[in-house]
PDB file of C-alpha atoms and ligand atoms in Angstrom:
ATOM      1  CA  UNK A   1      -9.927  10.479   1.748  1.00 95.00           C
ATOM      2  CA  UNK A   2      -7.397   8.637   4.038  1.00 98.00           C
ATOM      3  CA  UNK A   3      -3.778   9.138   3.629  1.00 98.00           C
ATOM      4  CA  UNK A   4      -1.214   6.674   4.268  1.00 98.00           C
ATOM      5  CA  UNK A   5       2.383   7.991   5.456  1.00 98.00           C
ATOM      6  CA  UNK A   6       5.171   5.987   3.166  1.00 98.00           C
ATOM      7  CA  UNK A   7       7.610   5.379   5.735  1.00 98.00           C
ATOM      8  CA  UNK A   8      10.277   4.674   2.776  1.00 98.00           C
ATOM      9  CA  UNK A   9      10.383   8.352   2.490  1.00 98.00           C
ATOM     10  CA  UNK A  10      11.231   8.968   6.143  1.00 98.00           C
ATOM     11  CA  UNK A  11      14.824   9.698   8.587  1.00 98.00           C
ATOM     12  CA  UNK A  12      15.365   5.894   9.273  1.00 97.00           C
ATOM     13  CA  UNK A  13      17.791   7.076  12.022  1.00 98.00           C
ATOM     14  CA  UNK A  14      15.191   9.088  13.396  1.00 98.00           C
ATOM     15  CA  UNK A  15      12.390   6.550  13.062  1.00 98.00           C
ATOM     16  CA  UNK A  16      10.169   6.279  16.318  1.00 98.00           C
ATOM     17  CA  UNK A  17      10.209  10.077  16.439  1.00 98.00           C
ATOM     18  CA  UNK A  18       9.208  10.017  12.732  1.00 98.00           C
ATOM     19  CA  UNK A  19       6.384   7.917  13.484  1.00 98.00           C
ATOM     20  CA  UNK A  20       5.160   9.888  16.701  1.00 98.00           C
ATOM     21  CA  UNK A  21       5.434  13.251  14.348  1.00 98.00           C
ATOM     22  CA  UNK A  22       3.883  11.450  11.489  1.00 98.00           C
ATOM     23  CA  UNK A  23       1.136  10.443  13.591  1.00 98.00           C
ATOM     24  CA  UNK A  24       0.602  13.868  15.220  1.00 98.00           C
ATOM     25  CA  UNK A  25       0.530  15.674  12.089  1.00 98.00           C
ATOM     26  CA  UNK A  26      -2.791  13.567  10.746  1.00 98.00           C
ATOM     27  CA  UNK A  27      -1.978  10.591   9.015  1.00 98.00           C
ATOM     28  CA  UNK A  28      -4.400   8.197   8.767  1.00 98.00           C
ATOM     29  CA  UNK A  29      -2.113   5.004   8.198  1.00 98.00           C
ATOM     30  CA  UNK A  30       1.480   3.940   7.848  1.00 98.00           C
ATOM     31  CA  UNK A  31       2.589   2.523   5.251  1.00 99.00           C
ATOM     32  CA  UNK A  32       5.931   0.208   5.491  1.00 98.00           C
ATOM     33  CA  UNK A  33       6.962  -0.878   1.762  1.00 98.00           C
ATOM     34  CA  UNK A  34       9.288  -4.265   2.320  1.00 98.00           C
ATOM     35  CA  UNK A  35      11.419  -5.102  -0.377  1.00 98.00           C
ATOM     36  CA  UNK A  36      13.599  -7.933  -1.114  1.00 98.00           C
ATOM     37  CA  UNK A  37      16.564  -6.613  -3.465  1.00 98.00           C
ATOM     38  CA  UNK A  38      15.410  -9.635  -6.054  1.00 98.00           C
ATOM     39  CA  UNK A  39      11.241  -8.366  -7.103  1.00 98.00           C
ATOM     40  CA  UNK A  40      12.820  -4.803  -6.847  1.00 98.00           C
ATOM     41  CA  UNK A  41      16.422  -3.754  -7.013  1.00 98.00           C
ATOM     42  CA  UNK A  42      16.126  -2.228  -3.581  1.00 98.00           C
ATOM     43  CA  UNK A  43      15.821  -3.115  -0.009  1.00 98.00           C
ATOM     44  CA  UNK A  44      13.202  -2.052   2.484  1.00 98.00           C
ATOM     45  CA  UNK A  45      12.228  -3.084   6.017  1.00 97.00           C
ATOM     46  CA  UNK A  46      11.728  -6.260   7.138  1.00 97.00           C
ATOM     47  CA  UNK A  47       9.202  -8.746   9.062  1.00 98.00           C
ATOM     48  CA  UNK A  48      11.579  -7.398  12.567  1.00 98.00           C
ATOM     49  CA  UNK A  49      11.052  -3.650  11.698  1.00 98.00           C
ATOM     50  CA  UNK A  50       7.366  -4.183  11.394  1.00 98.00           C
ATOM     51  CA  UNK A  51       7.154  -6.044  14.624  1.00 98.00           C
ATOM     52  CA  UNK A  52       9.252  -3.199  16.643  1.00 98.00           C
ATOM     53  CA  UNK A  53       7.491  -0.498  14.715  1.00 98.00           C
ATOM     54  CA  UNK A  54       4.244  -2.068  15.775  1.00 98.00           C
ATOM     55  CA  UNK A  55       5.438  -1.636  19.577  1.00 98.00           C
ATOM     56  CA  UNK A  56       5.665   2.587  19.060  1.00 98.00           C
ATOM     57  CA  UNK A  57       2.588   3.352  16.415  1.00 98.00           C
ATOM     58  CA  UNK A  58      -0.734   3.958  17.771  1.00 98.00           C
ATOM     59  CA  UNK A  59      -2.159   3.800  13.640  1.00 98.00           C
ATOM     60  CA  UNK A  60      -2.802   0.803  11.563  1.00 98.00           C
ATOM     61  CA  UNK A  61       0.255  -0.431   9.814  1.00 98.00           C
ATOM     62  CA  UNK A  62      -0.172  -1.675   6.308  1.00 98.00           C
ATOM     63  CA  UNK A  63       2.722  -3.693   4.473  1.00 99.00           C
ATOM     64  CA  UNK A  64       3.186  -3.600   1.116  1.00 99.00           C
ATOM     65  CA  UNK A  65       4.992  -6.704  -0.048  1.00 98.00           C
ATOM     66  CA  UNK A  66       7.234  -6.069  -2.852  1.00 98.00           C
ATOM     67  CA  UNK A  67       8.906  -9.104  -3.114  1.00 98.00           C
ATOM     68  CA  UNK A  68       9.207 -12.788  -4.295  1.00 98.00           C
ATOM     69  CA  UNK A  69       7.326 -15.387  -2.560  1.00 98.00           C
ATOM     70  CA  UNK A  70       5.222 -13.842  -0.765  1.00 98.00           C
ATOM     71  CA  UNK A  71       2.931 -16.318   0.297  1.00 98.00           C
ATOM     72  CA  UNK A  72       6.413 -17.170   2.524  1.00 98.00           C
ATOM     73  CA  UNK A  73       6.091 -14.678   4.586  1.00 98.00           C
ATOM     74  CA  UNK A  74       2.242 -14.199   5.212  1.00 98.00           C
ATOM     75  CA  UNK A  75       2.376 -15.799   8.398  1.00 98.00           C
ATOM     76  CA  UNK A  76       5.548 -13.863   9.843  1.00 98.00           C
ATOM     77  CA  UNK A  77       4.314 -10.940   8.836  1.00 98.00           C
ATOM     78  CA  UNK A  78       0.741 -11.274  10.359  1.00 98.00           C
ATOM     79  CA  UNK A  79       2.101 -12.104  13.491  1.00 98.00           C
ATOM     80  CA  UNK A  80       4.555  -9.138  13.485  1.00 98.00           C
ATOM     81  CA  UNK A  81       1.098  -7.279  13.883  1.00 98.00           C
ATOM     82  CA  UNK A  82       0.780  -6.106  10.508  1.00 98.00           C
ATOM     83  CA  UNK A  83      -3.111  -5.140  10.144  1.00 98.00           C
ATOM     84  CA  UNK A  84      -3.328  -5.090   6.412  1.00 99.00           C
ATOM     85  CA  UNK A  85      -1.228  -7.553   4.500  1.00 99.00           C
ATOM     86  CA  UNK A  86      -0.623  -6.105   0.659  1.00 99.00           C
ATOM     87  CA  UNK A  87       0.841  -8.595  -2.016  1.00 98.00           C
ATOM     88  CA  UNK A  88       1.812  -7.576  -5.389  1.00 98.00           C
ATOM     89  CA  UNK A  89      -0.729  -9.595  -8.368  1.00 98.00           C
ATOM     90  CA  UNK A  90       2.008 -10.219 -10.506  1.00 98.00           C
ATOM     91  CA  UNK A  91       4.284 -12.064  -7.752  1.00 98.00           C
ATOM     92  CA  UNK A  92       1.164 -14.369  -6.790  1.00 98.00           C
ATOM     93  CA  UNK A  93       0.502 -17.604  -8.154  1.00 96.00           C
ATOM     94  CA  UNK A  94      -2.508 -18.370  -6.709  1.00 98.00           C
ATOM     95  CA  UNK A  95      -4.469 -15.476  -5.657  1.00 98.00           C
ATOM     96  CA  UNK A  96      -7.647 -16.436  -4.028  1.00 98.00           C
ATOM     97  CA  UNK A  97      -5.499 -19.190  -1.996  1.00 98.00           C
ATOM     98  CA  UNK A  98      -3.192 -16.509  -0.771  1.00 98.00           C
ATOM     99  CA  UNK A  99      -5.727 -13.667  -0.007  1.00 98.00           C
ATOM    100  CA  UNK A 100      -8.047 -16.556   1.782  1.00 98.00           C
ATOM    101  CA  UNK A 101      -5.135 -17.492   3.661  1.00 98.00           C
ATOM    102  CA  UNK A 102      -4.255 -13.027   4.840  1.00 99.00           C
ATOM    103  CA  UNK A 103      -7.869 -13.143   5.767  1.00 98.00           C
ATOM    104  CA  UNK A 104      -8.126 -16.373   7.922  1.00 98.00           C
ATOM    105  CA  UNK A 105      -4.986 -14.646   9.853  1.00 98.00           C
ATOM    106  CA  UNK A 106      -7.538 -11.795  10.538  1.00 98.00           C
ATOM    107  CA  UNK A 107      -5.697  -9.575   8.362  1.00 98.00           C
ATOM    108  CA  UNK A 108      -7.460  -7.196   5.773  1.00 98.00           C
ATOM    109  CA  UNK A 109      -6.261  -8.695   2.596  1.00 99.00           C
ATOM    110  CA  UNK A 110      -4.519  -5.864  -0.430  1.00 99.00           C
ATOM    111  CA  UNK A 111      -3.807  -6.706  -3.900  1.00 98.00           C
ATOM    112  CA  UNK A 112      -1.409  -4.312  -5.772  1.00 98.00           C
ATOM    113  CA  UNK A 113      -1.944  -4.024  -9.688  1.00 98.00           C
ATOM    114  CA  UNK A 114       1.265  -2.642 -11.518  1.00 98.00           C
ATOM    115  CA  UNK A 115       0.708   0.411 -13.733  1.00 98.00           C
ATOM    116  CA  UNK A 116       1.736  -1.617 -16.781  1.00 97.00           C
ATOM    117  CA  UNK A 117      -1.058  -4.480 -15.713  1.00 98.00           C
ATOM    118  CA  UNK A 118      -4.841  -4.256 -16.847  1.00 97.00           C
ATOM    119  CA  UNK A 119      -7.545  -3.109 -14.524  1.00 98.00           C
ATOM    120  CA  UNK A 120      -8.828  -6.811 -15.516  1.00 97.00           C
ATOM    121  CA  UNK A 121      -6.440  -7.927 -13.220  1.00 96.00           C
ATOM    122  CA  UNK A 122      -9.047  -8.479 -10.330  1.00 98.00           C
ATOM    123  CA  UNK A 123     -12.070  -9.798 -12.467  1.00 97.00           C
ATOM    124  CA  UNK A 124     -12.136 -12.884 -10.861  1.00 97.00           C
ATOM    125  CA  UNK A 125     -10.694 -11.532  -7.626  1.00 98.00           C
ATOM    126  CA  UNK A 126     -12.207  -8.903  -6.270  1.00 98.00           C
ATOM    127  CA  UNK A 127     -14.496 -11.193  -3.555  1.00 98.00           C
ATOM    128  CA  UNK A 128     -11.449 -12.086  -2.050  1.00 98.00           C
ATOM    129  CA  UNK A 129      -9.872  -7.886  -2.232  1.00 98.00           C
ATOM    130  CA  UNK A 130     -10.101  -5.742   0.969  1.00 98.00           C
ATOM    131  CA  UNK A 131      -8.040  -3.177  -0.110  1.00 98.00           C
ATOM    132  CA  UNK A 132      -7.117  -2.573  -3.702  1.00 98.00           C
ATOM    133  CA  UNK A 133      -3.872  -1.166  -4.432  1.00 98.00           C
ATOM    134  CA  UNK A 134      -3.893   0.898  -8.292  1.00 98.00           C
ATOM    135  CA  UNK A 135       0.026   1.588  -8.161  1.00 98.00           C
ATOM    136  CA  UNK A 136       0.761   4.845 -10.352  1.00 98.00           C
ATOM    137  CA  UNK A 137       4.879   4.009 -10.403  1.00 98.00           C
ATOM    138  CA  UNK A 138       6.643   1.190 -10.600  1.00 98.00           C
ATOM    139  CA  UNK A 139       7.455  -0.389  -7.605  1.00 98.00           C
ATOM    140  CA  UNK A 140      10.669  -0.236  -5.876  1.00 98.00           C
ATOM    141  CA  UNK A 141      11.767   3.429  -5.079  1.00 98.00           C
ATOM    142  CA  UNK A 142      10.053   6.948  -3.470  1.00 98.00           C
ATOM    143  CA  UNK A 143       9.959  10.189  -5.738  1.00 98.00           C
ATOM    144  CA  UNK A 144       9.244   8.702  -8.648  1.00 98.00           C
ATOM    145  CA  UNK A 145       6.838  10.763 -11.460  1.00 98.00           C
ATOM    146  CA  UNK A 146       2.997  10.224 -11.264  1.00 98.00           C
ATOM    147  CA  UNK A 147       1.859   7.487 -14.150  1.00 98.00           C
ATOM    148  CA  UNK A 148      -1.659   8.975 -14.821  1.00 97.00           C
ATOM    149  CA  UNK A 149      -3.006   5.788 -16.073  1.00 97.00           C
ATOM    150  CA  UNK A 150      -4.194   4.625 -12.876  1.00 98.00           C
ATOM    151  CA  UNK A 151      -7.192   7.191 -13.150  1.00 98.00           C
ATOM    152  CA  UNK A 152      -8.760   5.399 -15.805  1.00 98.00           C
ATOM    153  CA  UNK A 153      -8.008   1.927 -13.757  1.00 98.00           C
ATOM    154  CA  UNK A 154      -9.564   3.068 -10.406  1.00 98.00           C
ATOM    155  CA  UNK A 155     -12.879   4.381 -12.131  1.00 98.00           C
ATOM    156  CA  UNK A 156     -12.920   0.610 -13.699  1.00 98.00           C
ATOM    157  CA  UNK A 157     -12.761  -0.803 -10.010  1.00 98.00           C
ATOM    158  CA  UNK A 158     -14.930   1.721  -8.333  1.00 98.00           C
ATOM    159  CA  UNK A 159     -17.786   0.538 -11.463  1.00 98.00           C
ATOM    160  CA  UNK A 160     -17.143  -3.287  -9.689  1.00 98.00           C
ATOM    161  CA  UNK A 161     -17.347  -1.875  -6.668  1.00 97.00           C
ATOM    162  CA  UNK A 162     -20.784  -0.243  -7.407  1.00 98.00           C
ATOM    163  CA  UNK A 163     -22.432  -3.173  -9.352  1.00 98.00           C
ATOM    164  CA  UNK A 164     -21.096  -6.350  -6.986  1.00 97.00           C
ATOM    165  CA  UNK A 165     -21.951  -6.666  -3.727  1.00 96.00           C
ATOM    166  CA  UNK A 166     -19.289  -8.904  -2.907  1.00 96.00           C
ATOM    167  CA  UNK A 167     -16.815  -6.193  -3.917  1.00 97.00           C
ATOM    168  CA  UNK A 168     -16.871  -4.136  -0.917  1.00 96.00           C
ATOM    169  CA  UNK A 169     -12.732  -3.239  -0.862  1.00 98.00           C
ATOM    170  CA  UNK A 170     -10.965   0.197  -0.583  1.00 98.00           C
ATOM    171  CA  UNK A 171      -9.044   1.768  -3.465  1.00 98.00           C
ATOM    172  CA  UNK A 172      -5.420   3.195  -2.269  1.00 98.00           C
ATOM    173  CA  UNK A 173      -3.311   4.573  -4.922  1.00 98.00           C
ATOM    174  CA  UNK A 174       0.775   4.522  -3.915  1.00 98.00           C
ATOM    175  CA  UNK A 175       3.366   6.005  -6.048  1.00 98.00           C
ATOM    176  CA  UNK A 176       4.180   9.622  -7.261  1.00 98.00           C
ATOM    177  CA  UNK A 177       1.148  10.963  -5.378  1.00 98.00           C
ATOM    178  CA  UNK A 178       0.866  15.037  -4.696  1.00 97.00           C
ATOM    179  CA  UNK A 179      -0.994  17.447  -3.581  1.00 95.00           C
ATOM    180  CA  UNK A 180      -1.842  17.922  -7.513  1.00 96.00           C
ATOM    181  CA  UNK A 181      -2.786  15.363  -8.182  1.00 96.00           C
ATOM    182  CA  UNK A 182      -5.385  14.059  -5.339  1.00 97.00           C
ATOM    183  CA  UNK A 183      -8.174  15.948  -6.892  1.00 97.00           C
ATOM    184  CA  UNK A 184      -8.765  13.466  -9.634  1.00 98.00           C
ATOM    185  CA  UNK A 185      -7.816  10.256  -7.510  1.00 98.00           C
ATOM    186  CA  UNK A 186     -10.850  11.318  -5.168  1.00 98.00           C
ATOM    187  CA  UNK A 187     -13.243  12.017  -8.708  1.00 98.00           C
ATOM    188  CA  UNK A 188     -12.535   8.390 -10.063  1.00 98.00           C
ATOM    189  CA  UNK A 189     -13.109   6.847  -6.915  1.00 98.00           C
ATOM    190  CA  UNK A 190     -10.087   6.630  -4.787  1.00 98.00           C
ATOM    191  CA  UNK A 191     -10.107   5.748  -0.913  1.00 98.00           C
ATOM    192  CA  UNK A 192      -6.444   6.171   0.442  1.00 98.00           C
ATOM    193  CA  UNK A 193      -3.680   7.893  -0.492  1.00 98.00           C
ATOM    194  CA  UNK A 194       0.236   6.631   0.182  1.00 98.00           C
ATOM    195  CA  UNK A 195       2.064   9.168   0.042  1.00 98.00           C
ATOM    196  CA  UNK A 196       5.939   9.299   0.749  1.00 98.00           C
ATOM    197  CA  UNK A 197       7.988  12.104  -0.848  1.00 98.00           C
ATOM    198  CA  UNK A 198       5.514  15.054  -0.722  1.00 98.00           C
ATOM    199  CA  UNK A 199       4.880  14.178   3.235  1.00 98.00           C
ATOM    200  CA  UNK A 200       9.054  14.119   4.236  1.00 98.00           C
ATOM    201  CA  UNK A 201       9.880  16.658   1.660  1.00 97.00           C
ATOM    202  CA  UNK A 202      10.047  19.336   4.212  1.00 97.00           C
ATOM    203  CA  UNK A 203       9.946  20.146   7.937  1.00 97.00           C
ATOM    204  CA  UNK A 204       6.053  20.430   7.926  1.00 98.00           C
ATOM    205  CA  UNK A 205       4.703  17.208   8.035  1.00 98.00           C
ATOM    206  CA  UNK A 206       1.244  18.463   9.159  1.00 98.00           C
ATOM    207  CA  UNK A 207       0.772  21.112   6.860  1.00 98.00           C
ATOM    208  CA  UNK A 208       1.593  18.785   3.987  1.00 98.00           C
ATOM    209  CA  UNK A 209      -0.906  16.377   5.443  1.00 98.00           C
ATOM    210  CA  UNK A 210      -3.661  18.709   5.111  1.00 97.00           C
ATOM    211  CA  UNK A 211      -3.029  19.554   1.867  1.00 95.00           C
ATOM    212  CA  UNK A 212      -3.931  16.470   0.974  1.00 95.00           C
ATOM    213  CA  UNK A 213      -7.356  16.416   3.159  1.00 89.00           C
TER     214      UNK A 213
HETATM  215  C1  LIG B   1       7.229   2.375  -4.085  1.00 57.18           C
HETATM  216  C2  LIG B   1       6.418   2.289  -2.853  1.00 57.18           C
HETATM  217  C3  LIG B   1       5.712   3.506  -2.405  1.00 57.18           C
HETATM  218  C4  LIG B   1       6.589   4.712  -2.184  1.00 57.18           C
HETATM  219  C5  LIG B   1       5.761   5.923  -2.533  1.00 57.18           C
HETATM  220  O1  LIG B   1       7.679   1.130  -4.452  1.00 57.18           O
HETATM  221  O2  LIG B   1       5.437   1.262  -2.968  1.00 57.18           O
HETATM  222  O3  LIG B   1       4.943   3.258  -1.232  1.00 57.18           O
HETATM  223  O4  LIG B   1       7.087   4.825  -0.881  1.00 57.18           O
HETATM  224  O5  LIG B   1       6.569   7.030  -2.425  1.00 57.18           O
HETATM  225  P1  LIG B   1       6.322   8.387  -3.211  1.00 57.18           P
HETATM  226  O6  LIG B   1       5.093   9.008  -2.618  1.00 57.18           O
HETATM  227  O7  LIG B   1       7.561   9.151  -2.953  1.00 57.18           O
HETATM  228  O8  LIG B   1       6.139   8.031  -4.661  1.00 57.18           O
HETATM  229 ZN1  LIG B   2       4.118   1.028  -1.245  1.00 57.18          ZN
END
């Protein structure tokens, strides 16, 4: 199982050393959350950040959009260097248009499903899904309790996944994940792991890492 380093959770002040320890200590993946203050009552990153942060890293850099609009911003953020573009389902009006569109941009393609949305959500979606995001909080803040649902929801999408060719995307799970509870994530199916909180928590960003692995 992959994990993905939430850099929401990180020493903004201390960022490109972040990223370099991050990096060393076995992360798969970084994972920049961008948030608009108007989909989330918070603020996070920004098309600029992900174009300097994309200078430093030497891993893939997913962005999770958690904002309004997004099929704004595709473009900008593609050409920031983004390498997997995430939207949220609820904030997108026209799915298979938008995730066409992160695709033709040579972007992998991610569709986030809120833990208070059905499974259902990508029925008539997931041909168009690279990455499938089961979130197990709400979106909009780090450290926030572990909503359990999203077992039953990725063992619905891995049974897609299994019995359509056409679904061939990877399951990520972001929100409230720990060393606790990865165990059952990996059972039902899961693919990546974002994990903020329980990576920065202390000093030991590597030994955190590989309690995940
Ligand atoms: C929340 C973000 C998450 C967040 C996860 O809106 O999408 O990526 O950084 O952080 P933890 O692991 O602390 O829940
Ligand atoms: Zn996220």
């Amino acid at each position: 199982m992959k994990v993905s380093a939430s850099l929401l959770a990180c020493d903004y002040l201390k960022l490109e050393q972040e990223i370099d320890r991050i990096e060393r200590a076995g992360a798969d993946l970084l994972h920049l959350d961008i948030m608009d203050g108007h989909y989330v009552n918070n603020f996070a990153f920004s098309i600029d950040m992900v174009e300097k942060i994309k200078r430093v890293a030497g891993l893939p850099v997913e962005v999770h959009l958690e904002i309004d609009n997004p099929q704004e911003h595709i473009e900008n953020f593609a050409k920031a260097g983004a390498d997997i573009i995430i939207v949220q389902a609820d904030c997108v009006h026209h799915p298979i248009r938008l995730l066409s569109k992160i695709r033709s941009l040579g972007k992998k393609a991610g569709y986030a499903v809120n833990p208070c949305e059905p499974a259902e959500r990508i029925d008539e979606v997931f041909p168009y899904i690279d990455y499938l995001l089961m979130m197990s909080a709400e979106p909009g803040f780090g450290g926030q309790p572990f909503n359990g649902n999203c077992i039953r929801k990725i063992k619905y999408a891995d049974d897609i996944r299994k019995a359509n060719p056409q679904a061939a995307y990877s399951i990520g799970v972001d929100g409230g994940v720990t060393a606790e509870n990865t165990a059952d994530l990996r059972e039902a199916g899961t693919d990546v792991i974002i994990v903020g909180s329980a990576i920065f928590c202390t000093d030991d960003y590597a030994g955190n890492i590989a309690k995940f692995k």
